[in-house]
Short mmCIF file of C-alpha atoms in Angstrom, two decimals:
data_model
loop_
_atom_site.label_atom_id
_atom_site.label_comp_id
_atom_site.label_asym_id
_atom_site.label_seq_id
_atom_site.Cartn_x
_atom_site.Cartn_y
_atom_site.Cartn_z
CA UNK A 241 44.20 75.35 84.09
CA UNK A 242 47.63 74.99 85.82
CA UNK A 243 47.84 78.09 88.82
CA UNK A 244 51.10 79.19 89.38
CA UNK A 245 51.45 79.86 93.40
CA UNK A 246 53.43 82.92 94.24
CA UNK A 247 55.51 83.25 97.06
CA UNK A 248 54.67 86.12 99.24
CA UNK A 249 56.89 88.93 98.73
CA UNK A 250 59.40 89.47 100.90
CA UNK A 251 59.18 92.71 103.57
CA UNK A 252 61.31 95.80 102.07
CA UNK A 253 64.20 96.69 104.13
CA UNK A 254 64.45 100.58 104.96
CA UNK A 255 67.77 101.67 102.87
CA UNK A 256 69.28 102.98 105.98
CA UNK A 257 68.96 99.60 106.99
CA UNK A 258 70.94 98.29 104.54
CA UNK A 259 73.10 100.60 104.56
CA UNK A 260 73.75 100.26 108.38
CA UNK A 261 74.28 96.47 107.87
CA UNK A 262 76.31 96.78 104.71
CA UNK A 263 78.68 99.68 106.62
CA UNK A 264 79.21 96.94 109.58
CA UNK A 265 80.58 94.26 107.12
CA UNK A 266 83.10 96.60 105.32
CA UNK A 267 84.05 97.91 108.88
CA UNK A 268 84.51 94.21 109.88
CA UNK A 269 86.49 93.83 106.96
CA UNK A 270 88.63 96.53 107.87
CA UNK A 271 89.66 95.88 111.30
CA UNK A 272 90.32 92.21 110.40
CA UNK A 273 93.18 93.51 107.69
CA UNK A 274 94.42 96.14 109.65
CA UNK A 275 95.11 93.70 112.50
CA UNK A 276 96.50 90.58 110.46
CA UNK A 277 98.69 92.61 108.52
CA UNK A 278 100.36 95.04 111.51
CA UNK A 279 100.40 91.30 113.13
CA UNK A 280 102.15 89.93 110.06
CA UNK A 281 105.46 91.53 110.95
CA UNK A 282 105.32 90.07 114.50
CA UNK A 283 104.82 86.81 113.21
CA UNK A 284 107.36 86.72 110.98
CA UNK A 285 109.90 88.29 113.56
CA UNK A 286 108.80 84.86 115.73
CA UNK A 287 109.23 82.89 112.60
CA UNK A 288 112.80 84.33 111.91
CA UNK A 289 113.78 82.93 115.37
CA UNK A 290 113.30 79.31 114.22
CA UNK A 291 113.91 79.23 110.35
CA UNK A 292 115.77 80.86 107.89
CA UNK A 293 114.52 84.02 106.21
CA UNK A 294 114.07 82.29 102.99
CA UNK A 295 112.38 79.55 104.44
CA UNK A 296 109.72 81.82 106.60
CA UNK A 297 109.05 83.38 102.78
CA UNK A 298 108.63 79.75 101.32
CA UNK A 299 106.31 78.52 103.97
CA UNK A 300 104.42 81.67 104.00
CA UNK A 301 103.92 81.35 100.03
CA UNK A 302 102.99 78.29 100.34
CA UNK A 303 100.46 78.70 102.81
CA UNK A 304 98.72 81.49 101.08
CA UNK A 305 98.95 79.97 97.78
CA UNK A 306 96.99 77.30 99.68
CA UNK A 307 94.64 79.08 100.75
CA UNK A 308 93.55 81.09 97.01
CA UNK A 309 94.11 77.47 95.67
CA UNK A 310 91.15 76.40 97.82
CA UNK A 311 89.06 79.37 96.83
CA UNK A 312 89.43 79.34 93.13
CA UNK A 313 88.29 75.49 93.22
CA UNK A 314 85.35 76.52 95.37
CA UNK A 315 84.17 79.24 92.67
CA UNK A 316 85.24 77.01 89.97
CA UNK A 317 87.28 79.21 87.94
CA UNK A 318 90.73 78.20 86.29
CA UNK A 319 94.10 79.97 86.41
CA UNK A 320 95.10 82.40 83.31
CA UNK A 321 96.11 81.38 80.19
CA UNK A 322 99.00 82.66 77.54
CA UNK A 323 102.70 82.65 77.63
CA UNK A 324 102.56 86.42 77.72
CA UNK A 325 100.72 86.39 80.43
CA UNK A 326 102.49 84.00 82.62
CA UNK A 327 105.56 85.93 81.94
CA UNK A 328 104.76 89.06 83.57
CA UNK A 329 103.01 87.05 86.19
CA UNK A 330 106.22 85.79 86.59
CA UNK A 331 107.56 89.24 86.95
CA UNK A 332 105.08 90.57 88.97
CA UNK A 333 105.28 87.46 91.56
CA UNK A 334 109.50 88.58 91.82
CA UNK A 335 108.52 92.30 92.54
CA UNK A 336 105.37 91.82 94.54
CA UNK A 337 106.23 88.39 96.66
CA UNK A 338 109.19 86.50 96.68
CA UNK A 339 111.24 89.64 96.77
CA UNK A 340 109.74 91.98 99.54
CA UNK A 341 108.85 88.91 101.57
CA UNK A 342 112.57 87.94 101.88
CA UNK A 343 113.49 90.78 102.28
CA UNK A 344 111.41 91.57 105.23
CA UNK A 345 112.41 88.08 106.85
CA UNK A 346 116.32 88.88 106.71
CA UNK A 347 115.63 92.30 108.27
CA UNK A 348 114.02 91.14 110.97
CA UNK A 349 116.71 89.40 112.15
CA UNK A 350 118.71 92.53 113.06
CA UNK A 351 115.55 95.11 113.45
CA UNK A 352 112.14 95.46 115.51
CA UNK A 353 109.21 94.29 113.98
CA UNK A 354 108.12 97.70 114.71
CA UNK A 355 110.87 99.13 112.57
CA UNK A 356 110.17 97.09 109.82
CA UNK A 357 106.16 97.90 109.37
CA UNK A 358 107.25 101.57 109.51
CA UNK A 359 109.53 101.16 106.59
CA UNK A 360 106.47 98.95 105.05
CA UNK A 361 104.44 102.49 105.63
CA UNK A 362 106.97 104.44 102.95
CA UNK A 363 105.77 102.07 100.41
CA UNK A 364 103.08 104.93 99.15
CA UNK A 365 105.75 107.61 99.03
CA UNK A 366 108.07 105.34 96.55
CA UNK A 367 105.12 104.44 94.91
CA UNK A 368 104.54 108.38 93.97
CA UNK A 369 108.04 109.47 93.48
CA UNK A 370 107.95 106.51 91.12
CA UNK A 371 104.31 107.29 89.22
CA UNK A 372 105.11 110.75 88.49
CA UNK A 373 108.04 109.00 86.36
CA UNK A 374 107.10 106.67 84.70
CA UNK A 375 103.19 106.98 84.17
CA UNK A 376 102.37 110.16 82.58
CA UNK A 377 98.99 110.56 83.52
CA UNK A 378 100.47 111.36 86.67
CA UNK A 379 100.95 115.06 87.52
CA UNK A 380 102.77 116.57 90.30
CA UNK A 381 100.48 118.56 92.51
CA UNK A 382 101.22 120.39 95.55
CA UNK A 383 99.52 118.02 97.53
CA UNK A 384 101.64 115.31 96.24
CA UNK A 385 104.88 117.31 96.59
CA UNK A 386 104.31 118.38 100.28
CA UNK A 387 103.02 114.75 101.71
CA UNK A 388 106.36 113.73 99.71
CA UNK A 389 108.03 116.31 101.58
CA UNK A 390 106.22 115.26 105.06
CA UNK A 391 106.49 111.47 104.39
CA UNK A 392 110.45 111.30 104.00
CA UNK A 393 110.41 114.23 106.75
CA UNK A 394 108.92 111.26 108.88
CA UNK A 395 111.77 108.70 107.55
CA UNK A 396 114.42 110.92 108.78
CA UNK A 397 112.88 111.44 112.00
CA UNK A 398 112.00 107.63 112.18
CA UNK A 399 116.05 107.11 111.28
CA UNK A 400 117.47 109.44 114.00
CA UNK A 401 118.49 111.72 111.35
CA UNK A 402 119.87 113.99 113.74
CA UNK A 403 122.28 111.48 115.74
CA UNK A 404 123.61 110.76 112.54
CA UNK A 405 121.66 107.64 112.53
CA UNK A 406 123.02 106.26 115.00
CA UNK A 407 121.57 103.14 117.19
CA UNK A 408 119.93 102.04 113.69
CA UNK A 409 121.35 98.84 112.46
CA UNK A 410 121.42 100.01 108.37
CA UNK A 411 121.71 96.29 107.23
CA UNK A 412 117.89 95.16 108.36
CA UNK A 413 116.66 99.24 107.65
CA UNK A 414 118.67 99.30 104.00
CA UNK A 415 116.61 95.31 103.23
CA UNK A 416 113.31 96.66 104.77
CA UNK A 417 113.63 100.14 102.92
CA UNK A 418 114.18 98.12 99.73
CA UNK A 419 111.08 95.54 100.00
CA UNK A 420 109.09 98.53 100.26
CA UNK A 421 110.25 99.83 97.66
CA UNK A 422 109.98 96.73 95.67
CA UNK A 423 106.09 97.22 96.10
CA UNK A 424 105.78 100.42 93.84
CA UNK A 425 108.20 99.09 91.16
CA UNK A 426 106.18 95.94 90.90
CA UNK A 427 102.69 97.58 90.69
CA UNK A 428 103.82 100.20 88.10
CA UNK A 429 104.26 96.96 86.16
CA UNK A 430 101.31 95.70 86.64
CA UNK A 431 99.43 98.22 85.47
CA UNK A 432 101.46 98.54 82.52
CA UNK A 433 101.22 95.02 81.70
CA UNK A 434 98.07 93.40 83.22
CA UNK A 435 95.38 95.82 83.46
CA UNK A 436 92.31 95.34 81.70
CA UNK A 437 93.26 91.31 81.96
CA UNK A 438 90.27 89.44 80.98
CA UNK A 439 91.09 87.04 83.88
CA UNK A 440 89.74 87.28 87.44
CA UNK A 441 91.85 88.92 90.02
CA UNK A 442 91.70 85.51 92.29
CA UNK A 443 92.88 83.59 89.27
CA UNK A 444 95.87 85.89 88.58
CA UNK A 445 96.51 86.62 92.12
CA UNK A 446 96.57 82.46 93.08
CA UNK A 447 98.76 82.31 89.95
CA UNK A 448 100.88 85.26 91.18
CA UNK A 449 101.58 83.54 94.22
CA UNK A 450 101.93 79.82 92.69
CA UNK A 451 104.89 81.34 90.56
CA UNK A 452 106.57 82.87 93.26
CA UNK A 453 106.08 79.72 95.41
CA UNK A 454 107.85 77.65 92.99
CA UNK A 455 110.93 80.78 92.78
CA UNK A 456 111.48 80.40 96.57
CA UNK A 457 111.47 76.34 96.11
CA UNK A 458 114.68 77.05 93.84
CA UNK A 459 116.12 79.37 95.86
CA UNK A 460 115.64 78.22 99.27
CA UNK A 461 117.62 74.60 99.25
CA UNK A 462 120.96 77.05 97.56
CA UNK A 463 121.13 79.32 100.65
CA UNK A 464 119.70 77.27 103.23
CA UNK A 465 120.15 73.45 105.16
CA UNK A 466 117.06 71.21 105.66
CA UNK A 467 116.26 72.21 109.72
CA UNK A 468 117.25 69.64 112.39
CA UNK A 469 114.41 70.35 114.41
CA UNK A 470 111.03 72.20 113.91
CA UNK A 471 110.13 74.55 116.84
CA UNK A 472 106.59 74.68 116.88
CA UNK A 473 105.61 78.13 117.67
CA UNK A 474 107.87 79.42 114.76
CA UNK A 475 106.24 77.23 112.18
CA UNK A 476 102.93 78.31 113.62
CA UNK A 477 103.66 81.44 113.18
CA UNK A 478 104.47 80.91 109.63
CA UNK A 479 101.37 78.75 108.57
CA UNK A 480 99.16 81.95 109.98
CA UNK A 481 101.83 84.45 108.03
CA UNK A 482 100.50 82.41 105.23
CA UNK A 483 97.25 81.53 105.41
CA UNK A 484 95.45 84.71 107.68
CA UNK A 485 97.86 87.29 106.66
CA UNK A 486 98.89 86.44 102.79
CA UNK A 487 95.50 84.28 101.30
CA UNK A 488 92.96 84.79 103.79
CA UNK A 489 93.57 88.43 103.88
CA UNK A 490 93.60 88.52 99.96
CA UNK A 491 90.30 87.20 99.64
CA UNK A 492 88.74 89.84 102.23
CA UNK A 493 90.80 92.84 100.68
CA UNK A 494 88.77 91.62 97.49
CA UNK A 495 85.33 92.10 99.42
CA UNK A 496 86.15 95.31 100.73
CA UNK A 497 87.40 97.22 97.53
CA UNK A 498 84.03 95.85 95.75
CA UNK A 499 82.28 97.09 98.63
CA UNK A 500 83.61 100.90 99.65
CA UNK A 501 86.34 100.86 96.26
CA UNK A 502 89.81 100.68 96.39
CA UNK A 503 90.63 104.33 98.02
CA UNK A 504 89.11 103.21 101.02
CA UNK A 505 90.04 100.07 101.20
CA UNK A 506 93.66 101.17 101.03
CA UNK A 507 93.51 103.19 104.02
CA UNK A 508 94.23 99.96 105.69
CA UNK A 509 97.89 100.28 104.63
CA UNK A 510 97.65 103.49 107.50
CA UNK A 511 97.00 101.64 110.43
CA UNK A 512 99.05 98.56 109.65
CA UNK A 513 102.30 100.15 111.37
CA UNK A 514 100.12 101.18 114.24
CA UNK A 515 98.95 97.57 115.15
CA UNK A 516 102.75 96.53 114.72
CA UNK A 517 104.18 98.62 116.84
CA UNK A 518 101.59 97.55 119.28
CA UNK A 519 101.88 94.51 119.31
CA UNK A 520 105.76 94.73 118.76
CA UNK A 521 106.09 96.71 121.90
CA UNK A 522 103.73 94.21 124.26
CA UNK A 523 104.19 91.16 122.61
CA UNK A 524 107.70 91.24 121.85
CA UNK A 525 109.15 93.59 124.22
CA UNK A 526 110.34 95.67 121.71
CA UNK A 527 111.77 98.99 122.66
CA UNK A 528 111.13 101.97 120.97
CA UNK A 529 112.63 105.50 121.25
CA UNK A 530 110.51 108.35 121.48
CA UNK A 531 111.12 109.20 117.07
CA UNK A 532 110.19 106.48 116.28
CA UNK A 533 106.41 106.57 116.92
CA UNK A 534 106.73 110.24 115.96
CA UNK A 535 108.14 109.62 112.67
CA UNK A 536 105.72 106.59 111.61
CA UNK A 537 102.91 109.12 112.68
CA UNK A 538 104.65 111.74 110.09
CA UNK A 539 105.01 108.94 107.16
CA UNK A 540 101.15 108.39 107.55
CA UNK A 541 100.07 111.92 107.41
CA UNK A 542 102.68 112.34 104.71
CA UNK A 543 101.34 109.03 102.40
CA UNK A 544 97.56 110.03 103.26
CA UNK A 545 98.18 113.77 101.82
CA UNK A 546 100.51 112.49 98.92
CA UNK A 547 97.21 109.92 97.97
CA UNK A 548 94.83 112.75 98.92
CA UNK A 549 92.78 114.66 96.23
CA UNK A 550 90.86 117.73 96.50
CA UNK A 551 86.85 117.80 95.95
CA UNK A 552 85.66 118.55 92.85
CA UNK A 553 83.88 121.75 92.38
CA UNK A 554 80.22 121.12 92.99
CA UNK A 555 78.11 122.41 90.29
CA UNK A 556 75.53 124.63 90.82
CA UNK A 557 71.91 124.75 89.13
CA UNK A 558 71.25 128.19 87.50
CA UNK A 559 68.69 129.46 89.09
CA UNK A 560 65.23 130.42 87.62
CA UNK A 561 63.98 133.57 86.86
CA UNK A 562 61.25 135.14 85.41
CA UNK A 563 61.30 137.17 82.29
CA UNK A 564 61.66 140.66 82.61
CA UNK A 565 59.51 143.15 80.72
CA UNK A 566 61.77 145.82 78.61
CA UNK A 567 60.62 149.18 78.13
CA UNK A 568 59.85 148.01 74.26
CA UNK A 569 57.74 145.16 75.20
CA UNK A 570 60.37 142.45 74.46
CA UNK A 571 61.60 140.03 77.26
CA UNK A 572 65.29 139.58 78.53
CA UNK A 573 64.94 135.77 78.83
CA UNK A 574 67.53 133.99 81.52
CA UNK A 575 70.19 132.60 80.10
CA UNK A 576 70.34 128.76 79.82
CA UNK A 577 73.06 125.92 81.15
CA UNK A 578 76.09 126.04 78.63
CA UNK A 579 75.64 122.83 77.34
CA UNK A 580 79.80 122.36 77.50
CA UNK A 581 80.19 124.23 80.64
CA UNK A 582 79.02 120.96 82.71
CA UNK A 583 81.50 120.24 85.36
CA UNK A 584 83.47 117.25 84.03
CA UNK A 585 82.68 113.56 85.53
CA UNK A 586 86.23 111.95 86.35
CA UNK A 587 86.01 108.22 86.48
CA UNK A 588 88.39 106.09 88.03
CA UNK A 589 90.26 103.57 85.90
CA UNK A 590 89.47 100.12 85.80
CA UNK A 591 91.27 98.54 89.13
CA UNK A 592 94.34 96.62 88.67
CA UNK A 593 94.79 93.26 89.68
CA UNK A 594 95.27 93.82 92.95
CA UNK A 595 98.85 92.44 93.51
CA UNK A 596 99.36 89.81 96.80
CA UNK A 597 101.65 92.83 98.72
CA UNK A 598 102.29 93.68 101.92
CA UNK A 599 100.48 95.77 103.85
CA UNK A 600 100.73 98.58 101.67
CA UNK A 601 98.30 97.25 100.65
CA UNK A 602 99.09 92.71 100.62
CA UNK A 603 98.29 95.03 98.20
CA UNK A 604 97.00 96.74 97.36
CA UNK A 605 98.58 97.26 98.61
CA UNK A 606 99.04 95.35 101.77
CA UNK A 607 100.74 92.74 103.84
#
């Protein structure tokens, strides 16, 4: 007779445990996105100051793409399949990447890093304005309208509305406005046209990213000259644009939204213009005037109350009682649950792929 040994069972872990330990690795999660992508607008500012715009997006693609590469061979899955498919990837890798991301680079020629992570922050706000057109599940709620209201309140104050917007160069705001407003657009598509994908969200992302790799390999020689020398803090800078903030920070953001779900995991997008204008203002120098912080700080409370959604009503059990006697013998029974009364359960809908963004969430919405 062949005995089968048995391992001893392993000691059970108190749930609070586990929940403690779990909680620290989200939080870890957290803080490491919220820092690389408020420090992804500093390092592009540096890497601005030693290559052209177009080429900081190019080697920042192709540092991230890189990096997913790398990943998807380590988990052994293969990139998507279809025409169709590839064709709004194509799309989506315009909208989400190679556009934004040049976009960002020119404007921080001629603007703060700071500036340019606070007009990364209105990304949310053009992402409602824009939902409550086009997708018609979308309602307009109070709560929407007033962090609208709040959010571009912020944009005015961040502009020097006031001064007639004066001492803001509109060139870099007007290129920085429009990448994050490029977000939205490109996301709306996404969900119209790759939801439900049967493909991973690595493989689509790490073809996302391929595409738009190859777009700024076209465009780049047309508007730029091969470099004559290659400053080495610049190109630094670059390779850790592209392989901390862009693939690196991809493949934590997908961690932490199967961990604590996508509408926590997008708070990130709230802090990023914190950490930039941080590390804008004692890295770089970078002076700020007293709106500026002010406004960002009203853009964040108006994009958290835009996203925000009030508690459902919690149902409560009907409460027991004993029959009472009538004067005729008979009972008066309690009356029972209404079987179609029962609050309603809302489920979320299945999570887009999450798009390789900027900050607002490189991604998400994010950097």
């Amino acid at each position: 007779m062949t005995t089968v040994s048995r391992a001893p069972a392993a000691p059970s872990v108190p749930a609070t445990a586990t929940a403690r330990r779990s909680g620290l690795d989200w939080r870890i999660g957290f803080a490491f996105l919220s820092v690389i992508w408020g420090l992804s607008f500093l390092l592009t500012k540096v890497g601005v100051q030693g290559y052209a715009p177009f080429q900081v997006t190019f080697g920042r693609l192709l540092f991230g793409t890189a990096v997913l590469a790398v990943a998807l061979a380590f988990r052994r899955e293969g990139l998507p399949r279809g025409g169709r498919t590839w064709l709004h990837l194509t799309v989506a890798a315009f909208l989400l990447n190679a556009l934004p991301f040049s976009l960002f680079a020119y404007s921080q020629e001629t603007i703060p890093s700071a500036l340019a992570a606070i007009c990364n922050a209105t990304s949310p706000l053009w992402g409602m304005v824009l939902s409550l057109v086009a997708l018609s599940e979308d309602r307009p709620t109070r709560r929407k309208v007033a962090g609208l209201g709040l959010g571009f309140l912020g944009v005015l104050t961040v502009l020097g509305a006031w001064q007639g917007f004066s001492g803001i160069e509109p060139t870099g705001t007007a290129f920085a406005l429009l990448a994050s407003l490029s977000y939205p657009i490109g996301w709306i598509y996404v969900r119209r046209t790759l939801a439900g994908s049967s493909h991973s969200n690595l493989s689509l992302t790490t073809a996302q990213l391929s595409v738009a790799t190859v777009q700024l390999a076209v465009v780049t020689p047309l508007f730029t000259t091969i470099p004559t020398s290659f400053p080495v803090v610049p190109l630094l800078s670059i390779a850790a644009l592209g392989a901390l903030a862009t693939g690196l920070a991809m493949l934590v953001q997908y961690g932490l939204v199967a961990e604590v779900g996508p509408t926590t995991a997008q708070m990130v997008t709230y802090f990023t213009p914190v950490i930039a204008t941080i590390a804008g203002v004692t890295v770089l120098g970078e002076r700020l005037s007293w709106s500026t912080p002010v406004g960002a700080l009203i853009i964040i409370a108006g994009a958290a109350l835009s996203q925000s959604r009030p508690r459902p009503p919690v149902a409560v059990a009907p409460v027991a009682t004993a029959p009472t006697a009538l004067a005729d013998g008979g009972t008066d029974a309690a009356p029972g649950p209404d079987p179609a009364g029962e609050s309603p359960v809302t489920t979320a809908p299945a999570p887009v792929p999450a798009p390789a963004a900027c900050g607002a969430g490189d991604g998400s919405r994010a950097h």
